[in-house]
Coordinates of C-alpha atoms and ligand atoms in Angstrom, one line a residue:
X25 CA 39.1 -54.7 178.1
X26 CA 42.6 -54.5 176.8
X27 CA 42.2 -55.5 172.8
X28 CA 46.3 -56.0 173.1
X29 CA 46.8 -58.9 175.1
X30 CA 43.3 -60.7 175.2
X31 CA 41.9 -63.1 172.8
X32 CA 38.9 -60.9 171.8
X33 CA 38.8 -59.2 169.0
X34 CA 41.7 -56.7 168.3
X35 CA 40.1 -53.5 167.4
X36 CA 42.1 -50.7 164.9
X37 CA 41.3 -46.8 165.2
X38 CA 41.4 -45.1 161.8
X39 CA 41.9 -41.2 162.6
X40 CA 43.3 -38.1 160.9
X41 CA 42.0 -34.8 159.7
X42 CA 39.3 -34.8 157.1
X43 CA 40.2 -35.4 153.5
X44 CA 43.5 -37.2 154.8
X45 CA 42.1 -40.2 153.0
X46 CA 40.3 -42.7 155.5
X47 CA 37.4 -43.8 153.8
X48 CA 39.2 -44.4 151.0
X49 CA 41.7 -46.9 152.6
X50 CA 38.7 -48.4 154.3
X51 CA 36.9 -48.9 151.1
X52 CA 40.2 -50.1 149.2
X53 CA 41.6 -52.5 152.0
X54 CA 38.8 -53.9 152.7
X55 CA 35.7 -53.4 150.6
X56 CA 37.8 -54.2 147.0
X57 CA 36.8 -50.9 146.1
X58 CA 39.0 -49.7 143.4
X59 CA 41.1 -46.7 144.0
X60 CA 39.6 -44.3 141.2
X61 CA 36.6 -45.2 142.6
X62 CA 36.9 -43.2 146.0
X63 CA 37.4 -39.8 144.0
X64 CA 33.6 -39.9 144.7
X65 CA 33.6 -40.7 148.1
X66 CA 31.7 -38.4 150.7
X67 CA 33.7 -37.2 153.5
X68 CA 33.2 -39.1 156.8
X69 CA 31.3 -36.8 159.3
X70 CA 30.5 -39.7 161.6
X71 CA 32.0 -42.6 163.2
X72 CA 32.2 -45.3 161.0
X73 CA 31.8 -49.0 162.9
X74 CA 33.2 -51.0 160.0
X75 CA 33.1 -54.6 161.2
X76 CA 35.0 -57.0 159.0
X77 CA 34.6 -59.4 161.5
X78 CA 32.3 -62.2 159.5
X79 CA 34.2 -62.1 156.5
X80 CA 37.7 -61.9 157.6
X81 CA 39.8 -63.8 160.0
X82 CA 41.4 -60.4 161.6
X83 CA 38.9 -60.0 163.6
X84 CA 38.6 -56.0 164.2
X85 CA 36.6 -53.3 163.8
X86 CA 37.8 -49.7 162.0
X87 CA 36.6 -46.1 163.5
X88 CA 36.8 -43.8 160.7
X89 CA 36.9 -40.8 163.1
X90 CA 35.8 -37.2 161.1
X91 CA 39.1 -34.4 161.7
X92 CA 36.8 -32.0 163.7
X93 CA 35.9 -34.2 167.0
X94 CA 36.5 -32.8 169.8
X95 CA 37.8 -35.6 172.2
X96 CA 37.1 -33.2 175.2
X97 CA 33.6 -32.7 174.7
X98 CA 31.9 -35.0 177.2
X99 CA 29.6 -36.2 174.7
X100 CA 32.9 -38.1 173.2
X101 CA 33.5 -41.2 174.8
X102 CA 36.8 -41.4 174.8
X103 CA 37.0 -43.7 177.3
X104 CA 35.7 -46.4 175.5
X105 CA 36.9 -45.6 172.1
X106 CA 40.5 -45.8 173.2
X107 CA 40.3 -48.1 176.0
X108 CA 39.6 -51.3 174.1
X109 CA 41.6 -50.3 171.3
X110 CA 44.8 -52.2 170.0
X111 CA 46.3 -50.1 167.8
X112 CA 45.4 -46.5 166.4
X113 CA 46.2 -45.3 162.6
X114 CA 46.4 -41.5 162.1
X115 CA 46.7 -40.6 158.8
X116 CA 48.3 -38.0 157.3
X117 CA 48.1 -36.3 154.1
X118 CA 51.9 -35.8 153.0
X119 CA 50.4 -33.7 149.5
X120 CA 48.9 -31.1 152.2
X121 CA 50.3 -28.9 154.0
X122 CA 50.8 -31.3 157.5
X123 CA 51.1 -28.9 160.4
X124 CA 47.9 -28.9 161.3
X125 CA 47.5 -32.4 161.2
X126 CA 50.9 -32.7 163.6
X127 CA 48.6 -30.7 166.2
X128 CA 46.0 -33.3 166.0
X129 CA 48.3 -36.1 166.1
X130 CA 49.6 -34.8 169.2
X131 CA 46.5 -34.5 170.9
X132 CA 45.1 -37.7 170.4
X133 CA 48.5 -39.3 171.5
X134 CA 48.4 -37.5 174.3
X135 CA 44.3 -38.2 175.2
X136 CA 44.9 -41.9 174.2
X137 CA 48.1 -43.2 176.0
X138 CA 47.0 -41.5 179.0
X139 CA 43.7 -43.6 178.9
X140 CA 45.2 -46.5 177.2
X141 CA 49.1 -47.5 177.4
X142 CA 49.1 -49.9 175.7
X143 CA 47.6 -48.6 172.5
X144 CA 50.1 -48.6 169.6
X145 CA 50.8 -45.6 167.2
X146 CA 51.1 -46.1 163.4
X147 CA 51.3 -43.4 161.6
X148 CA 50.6 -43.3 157.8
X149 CA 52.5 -40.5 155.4
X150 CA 49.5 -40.9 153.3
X151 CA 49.1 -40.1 149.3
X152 CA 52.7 -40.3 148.7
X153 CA 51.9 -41.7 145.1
X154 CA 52.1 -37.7 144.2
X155 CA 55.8 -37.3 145.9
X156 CA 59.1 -37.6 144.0
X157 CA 61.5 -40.7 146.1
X158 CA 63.4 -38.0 147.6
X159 CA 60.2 -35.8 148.5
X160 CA 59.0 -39.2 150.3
X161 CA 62.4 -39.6 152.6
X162 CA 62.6 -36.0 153.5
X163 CA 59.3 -35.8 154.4
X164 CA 59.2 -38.9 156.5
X165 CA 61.8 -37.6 158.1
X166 CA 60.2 -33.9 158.7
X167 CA 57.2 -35.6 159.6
X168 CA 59.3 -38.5 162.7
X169 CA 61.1 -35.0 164.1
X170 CA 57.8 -32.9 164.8
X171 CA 55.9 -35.1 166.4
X172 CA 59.1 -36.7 168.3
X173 CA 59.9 -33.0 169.3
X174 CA 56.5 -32.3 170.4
X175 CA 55.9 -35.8 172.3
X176 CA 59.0 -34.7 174.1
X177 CA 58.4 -31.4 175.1
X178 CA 55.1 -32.9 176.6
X179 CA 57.3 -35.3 178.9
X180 CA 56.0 -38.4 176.7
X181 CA 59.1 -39.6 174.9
X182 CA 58.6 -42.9 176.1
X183 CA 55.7 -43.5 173.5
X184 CA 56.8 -45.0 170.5
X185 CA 55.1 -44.2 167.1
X186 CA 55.9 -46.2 163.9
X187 CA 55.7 -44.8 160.6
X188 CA 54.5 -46.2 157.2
X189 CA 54.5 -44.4 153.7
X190 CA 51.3 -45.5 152.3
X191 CA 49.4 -45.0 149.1
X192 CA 46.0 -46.4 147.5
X193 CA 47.4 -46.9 144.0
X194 CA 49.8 -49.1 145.1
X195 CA 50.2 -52.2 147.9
X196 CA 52.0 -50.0 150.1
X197 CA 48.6 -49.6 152.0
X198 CA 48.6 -52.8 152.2
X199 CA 52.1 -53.9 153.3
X200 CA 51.6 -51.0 156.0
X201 CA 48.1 -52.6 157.3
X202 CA 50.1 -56.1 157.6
X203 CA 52.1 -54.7 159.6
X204 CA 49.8 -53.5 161.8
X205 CA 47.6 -56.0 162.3
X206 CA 50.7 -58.0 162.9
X207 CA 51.7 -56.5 166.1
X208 CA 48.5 -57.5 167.7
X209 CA 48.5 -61.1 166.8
X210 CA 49.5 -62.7 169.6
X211 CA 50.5 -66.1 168.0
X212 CA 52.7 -64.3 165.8
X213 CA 56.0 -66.3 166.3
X214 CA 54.5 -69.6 166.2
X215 CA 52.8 -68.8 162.9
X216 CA 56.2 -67.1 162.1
X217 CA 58.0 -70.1 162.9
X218 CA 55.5 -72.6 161.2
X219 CA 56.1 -70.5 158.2
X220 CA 60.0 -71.2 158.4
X221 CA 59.6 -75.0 158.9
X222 CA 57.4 -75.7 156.1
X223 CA 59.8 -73.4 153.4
X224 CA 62.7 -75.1 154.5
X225 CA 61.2 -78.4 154.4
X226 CA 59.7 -78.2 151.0
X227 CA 61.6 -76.0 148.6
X228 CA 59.7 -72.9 148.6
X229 CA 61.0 -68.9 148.4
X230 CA 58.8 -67.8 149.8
X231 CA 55.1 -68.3 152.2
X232 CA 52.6 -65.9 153.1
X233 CA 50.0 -66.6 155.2
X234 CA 47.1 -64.4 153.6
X235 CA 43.7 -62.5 155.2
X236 CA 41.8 -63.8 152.0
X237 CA 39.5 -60.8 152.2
X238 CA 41.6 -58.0 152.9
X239 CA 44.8 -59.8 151.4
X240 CA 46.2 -58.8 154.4
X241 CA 49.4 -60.7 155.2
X242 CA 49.1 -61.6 158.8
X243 CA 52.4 -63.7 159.1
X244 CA 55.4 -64.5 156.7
X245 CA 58.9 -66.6 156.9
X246 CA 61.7 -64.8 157.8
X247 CA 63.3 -63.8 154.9
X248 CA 62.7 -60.1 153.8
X249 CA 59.4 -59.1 151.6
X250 CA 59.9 -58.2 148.5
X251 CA 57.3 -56.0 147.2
X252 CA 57.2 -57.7 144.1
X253 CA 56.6 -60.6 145.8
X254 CA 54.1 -59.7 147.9
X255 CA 51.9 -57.8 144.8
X256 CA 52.3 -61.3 142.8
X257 CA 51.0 -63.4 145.4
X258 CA 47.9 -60.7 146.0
X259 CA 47.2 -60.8 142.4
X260 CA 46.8 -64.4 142.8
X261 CA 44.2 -64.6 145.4
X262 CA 42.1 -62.0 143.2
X263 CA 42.7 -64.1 140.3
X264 CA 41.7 -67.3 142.0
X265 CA 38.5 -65.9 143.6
X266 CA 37.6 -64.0 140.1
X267 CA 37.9 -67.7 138.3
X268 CA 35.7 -69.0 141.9
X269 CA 33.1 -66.3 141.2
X270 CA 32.4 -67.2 137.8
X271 CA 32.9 -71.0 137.7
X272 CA 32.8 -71.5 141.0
X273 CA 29.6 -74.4 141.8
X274 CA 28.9 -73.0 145.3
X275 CA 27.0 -70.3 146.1
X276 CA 28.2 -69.4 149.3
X277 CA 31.1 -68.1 149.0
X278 CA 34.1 -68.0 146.7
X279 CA 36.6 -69.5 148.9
X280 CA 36.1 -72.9 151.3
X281 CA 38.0 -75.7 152.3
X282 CA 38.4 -77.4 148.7
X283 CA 40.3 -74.0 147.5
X284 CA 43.7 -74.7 146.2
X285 CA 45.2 -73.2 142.7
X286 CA 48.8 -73.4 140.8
X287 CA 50.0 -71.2 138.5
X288 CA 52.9 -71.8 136.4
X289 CA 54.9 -68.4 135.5
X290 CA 57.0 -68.1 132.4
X291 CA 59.7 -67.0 134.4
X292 CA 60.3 -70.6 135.8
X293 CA 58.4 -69.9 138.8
X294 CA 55.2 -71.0 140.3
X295 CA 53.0 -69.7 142.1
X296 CA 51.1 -72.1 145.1
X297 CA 48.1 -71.2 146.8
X298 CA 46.0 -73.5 149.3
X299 CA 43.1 -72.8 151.6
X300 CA 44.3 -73.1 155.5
X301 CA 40.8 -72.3 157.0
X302 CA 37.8 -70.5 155.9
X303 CA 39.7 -67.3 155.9
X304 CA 43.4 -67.9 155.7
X305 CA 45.4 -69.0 152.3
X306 CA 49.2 -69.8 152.6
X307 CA 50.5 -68.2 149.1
X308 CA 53.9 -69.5 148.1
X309 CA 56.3 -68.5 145.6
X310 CA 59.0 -71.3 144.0
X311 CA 61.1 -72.2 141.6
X312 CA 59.7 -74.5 139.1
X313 CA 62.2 -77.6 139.4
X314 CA 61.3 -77.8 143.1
X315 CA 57.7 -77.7 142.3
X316 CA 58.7 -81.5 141.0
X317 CA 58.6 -82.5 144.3
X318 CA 55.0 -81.6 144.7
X319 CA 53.6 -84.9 146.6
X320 CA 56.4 -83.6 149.4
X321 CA 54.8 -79.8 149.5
X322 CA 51.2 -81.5 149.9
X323 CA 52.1 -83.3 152.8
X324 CA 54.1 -80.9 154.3
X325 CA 51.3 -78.5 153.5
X326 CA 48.4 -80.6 155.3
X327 CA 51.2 -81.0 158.8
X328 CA 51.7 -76.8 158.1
X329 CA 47.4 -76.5 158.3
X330 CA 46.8 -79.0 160.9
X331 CA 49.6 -76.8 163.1
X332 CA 47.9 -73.9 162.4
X333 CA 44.5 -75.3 163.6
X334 CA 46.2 -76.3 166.7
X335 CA 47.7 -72.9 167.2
X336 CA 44.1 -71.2 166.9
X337 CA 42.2 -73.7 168.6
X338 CA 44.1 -73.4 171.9
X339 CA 43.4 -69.5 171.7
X340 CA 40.2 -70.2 171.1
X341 CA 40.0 -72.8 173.8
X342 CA 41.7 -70.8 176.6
X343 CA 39.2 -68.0 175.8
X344 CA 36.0 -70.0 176.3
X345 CA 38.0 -70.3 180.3
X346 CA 38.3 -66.9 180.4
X347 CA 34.8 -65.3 181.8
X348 CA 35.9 -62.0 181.8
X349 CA 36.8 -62.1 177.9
X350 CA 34.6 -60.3 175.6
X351 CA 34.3 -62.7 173.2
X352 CA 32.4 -60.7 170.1
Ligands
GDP23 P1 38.5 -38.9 154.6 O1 37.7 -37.6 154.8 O2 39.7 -38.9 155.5 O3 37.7 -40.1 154.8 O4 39.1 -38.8 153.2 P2 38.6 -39.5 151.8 O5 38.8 -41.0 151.9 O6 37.2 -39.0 151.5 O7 39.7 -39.1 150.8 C1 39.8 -37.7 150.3 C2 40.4 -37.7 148.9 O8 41.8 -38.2 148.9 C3 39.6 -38.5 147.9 O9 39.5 -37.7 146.8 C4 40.6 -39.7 147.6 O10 40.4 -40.1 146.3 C5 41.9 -39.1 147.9 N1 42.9 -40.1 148.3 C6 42.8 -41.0 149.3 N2 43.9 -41.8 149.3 C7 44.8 -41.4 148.4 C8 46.1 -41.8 148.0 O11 46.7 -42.7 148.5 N3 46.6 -41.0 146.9 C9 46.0 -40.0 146.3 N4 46.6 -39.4 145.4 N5 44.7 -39.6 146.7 C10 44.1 -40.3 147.7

């Protein structure tokens, strides 16, 4: 089952040494823990099976892998844990000393291309909240030349790693995981794309096309992300499913098909958020004159969601052909 290039469910390995900070990003990115919160957390000494799958509309599954497993031990199934995997996190802890974690990195590249190929690398510098900007770079940079070196000297320089600076106390851990999850979207330039048309069309800076859940951007127009940006348009989703929570008349859930909210900034912009399915938003930012035009940016909006259907339901639809997909 190759998660890559199949319509089943994409699945995401969380590894690294213990303590590197895995549960925590679990709990953060997808549980709305708070990051204080995981001071208290226990260290993972098992695999961890977190399926996200009902709630959100990435569809995958993290392995919060303990440091100490031994992938040679037979008991390890590497086969399986690697084979149907789309993309593998190792995290690393950039306020600790990291050479023993560029041993383990190396290892599990190695174990896992050979078994997979296809599998991609991301690497997280993780904690980098306690490094000074310059301290980040240089350390990025220390960090891309070992295990480059190393993947060399093993003959395996044509596997590609990408690199991500990540920290819980800010939405670098999230900007990273977007990115992630990204690369295994297959539809990604047509949502891409669909994104463009509707900005251009109707005024707006800029669109986001949100993971409610794990406000994890899974597609965006083409002009660059701000981070600004980006936090303003998470903050909104948590504002509009706080209000949802506590006023909301429905008792299944926070979101649904009626969701929509607009909030008007004292900076002359406003913020636009509408429900695309039960768990995508579209999040837009833009200026406040253009929001004038706002019977314009409703159409466009319902052509921009019934697109998006389309795109989904012919993935869905060639899946249900497919006998040999796992469907899960
Ligand atoms: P695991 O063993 O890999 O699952 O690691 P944990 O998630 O238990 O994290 C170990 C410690 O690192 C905890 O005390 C966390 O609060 C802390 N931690 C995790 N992420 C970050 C981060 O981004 N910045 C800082 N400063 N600490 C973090």
């Amino acid at each position: 089952i190759g998660a890559s290039g199949g319509d089943e469910k994409p699945r995401i390995l969380l590894m690294g040494l213990r303590r590197s900070g895995k549960s925590s990003i679990q709990k953060v990115v997808f549980h709305k823990v708070s990051p204080n919160e995981t001071l208290f957390l226990e260290s993972t000494n098992k695999i961890v099976k977190d399926d996200v799958s009902n709630s959100s509309f990435v569809r995958f599954q993290i392995w919060d892998l303990p440091g100490h497993i031994d992938f040679f031990d037979p008991t390890f199934d590497s086969e399986n844990i690697f084979g149907g995997c789309g993309a593998l996190i190792f995290v690393i802890d950039a306020q600790d000393d990291y050479m023993e974690a560029l041993v383990r990195l190396h290892s599990t590249v190695e174990r896992a291309h050979k078994i997979n190929p296809n599998i991609k690398f991301e690497i997280f510098i993780h904690k980098v909240d306690g490094l000074l900007d310059d301290h980040k770079i240089e350390t990025q940079r220390d960090i891309h030349q070992r295990a480059c070196d190393d993947l060399e000297d093993a003959g395996l320089e044509k596997v590609s790693l990408s690199f991500h600076l990540t920290s819980i106390y800010d939405h670098s851990i999230f900007e990273a995981f977007s990115k992630v999850v990204q690369k295994l979207i297959p539809q990604l330039p047509i949502l891409e794309n669909l994104l463009n048309i509707l900005i251009s069309n109707s005024g707006i800076e800029k669109a986001f096309l949100f993971d409610v859940v794990s406000k994890i951007y899974i597609a965006t127009d083409s002009s660059p992300v701000d981070m600004q940006c980006y936090e303003l348009c998470c903050d909104m989703i948590d504002v509009v499913i706080d209000i949802s929570c506590i006023y909301g008349i429905r008792d299944d859930g926070a979101f649904d098909s009626q969701s929509a909210a607009i909030i008007k900034l004292n900076t002359n912009t406003v913020l636009y958020l509408r429900e695309v399915n039960k768990y995508l938003a579209l999040v837009c930012i833009l200026r406040e004159d253009n929001y004038e035009k706002q019977g314009l940016i409703d159409y466009n909006f319902q052509c921009f969601r019934k697109s998006i259907q389309e795109v989904f339901e012919v993935q869905q639809n060639s899946a249900a052909g497919n006998s040999n997909d796992v469907l899960m």
